[in-house]
């Protein structure tokens, strides 16, 4: 999604802005631009396409200036084009802005402005903000921003500069994330930490309805009504290296290989020597848990797939019914929420708008909200009652990998913690689960030791037009994740089907050589799954099975078998997804796809 960077200080703004925008490329974008205060004029350069197009233009034109704002745009209103790119400006080009989010009432505002004689050049919702600022500007930039935002509805993060206030940048946040980086004799604005991490680790995180007047030598924080506020400085505890490729070809493969460490760092601090679980920021008591009559797990995409395992684990160990819902459906459905409801929201970024709004809906209706997220200080982390952080480190590739496995590991801890607190689990069952959890990291490492087979299999299937993933129980949940991973980075059409459902329709699509990835890791369901493999084999499909080590029998039915270490059925997704992530990666590589930044997708989905 869109990215914002702003700079005021002694450095050349072009350098800081392009460097920051490059760090935000992973969020997904289709155009990029900057506005620089250059000899008392605002110079705007903006282009459709990759950041390199902008950088080449900036090099050619040698634009100087120590104050500026920059943007990477992911089109929502108006196609990707030079004109629709940000920054946008007022007619005299004395005020320029960059904007993330959507101004929902822009059509009404535009009507009024057209009647007042304003002319629009772009198709964006953003341009109304420039003209409103122009309308209200009387020499006081902060005052104009306050009046402007009082007219806006929707989600936005704005960074504003003015030719006539050369020592000021103004930043304002409503729902879309925005931070202020604190430097010495320089300060920064950014939509995401990596953009400014090279320059500072100290930031203010703006809340909804807050704004900042950012100068070279100071930052004033206030509400959008102008009431001054003070805030704690948040110090980022990871560094630039963590957000770089470190010798790997892509962030995705680096992040796949980081999973043993990420899982260990997520689990170890919470598992005590005496085998008890201590979940830092979760304060649910036995009484709280016994008061719940149901749990919702709400998330999007891969995080939703992690939630599917959360259901299995909570229902098995805690014995409370769990409903897993897609956040964008939950928000506009009729969920049964009251003060007897626990809602667990799962989000790597902590900023996904649908998940965040689902959280807010749940809170309004009296539910207890628990968040599983990877980003400290994110909107979701700050608004939830309880938070469990996945310690996966920054995930840059759009395709989520280490976030998924650490989310599932976290949900396992949450389920066991709730089960122990309510005496819903027997001691032997608990001990067994903990023993299995403790081995997850090394078992993932074992799978990652030998990549030859999966690379060969990628060569077998990379030209396929359709790939089917089948499974039963949690194997089906992993099949869904495997299918999503493959389609999002390789652009091959794929579907995940409950293996038992094949013969109710999808079997019609299976023909000679159709690749079918069959997950067969569930001891309880193994015989049934074997029958399903035989069904597709009878239609001459090309079957790649995922099975537990030691299962030689399956080699008679499948064309190829990828083995995972033996593991408790309910925890197998944390292992069985690894070959699927690798397979997607190597297939996409073979197809020469833009693996870390797949077309049309964004890392952090901050618009509906
Ligand atoms: O940041 P979140 O976990 O809330 O993101 C949710 C989804 O957008 C995300 O998991 C998406 O499905 C992944 N890019 C898929 O790999």
Coordinates of C-alpha atoms in Angstrom, one line a residue, residues 345 347 349-351 356 359 371-389:
X345 CA -7.4 -10.6 16.0
X347 CA -2.3 -9.5 12.0
X349 CA 1.4 -5.7 10.4
X350 CA -1.1 -4.7 13.0
X351 CA -2.4 -2.2 10.5
X356 CA -8.4 -3.2 12.9
X359 CA -11.3 -5.1 16.5
X371 CA -4.2 -9.3 19.4
X372 CA -1.5 -11.6 18.0
X373 CA 0.7 -9.2 16.0
X374 CA 4.3 -8.8 14.9
X375 CA 4.6 -5.1 15.1
X376 CA 5.1 -3.4 18.4
X377 CA 3.2 -0.1 18.7
X378 CA 1.0 -0.9 15.7
X379 CA -2.6 0.3 15.7
X380 CA -4.0 -3.2 16.5
X381 CA -1.4 -3.7 19.3
X382 CA -2.3 -0.4 20.9
X383 CA -6.1 -0.8 20.8
X384 CA -6.3 -4.5 21.9
X385 CA -6.9 -5.3 25.6
X386 CA -4.2 -8.1 25.5
X387 CA -1.4 -8.5 23.1
X388 CA 0.9 -11.4 22.3
X389 CA 3.7 -10.4 20.0

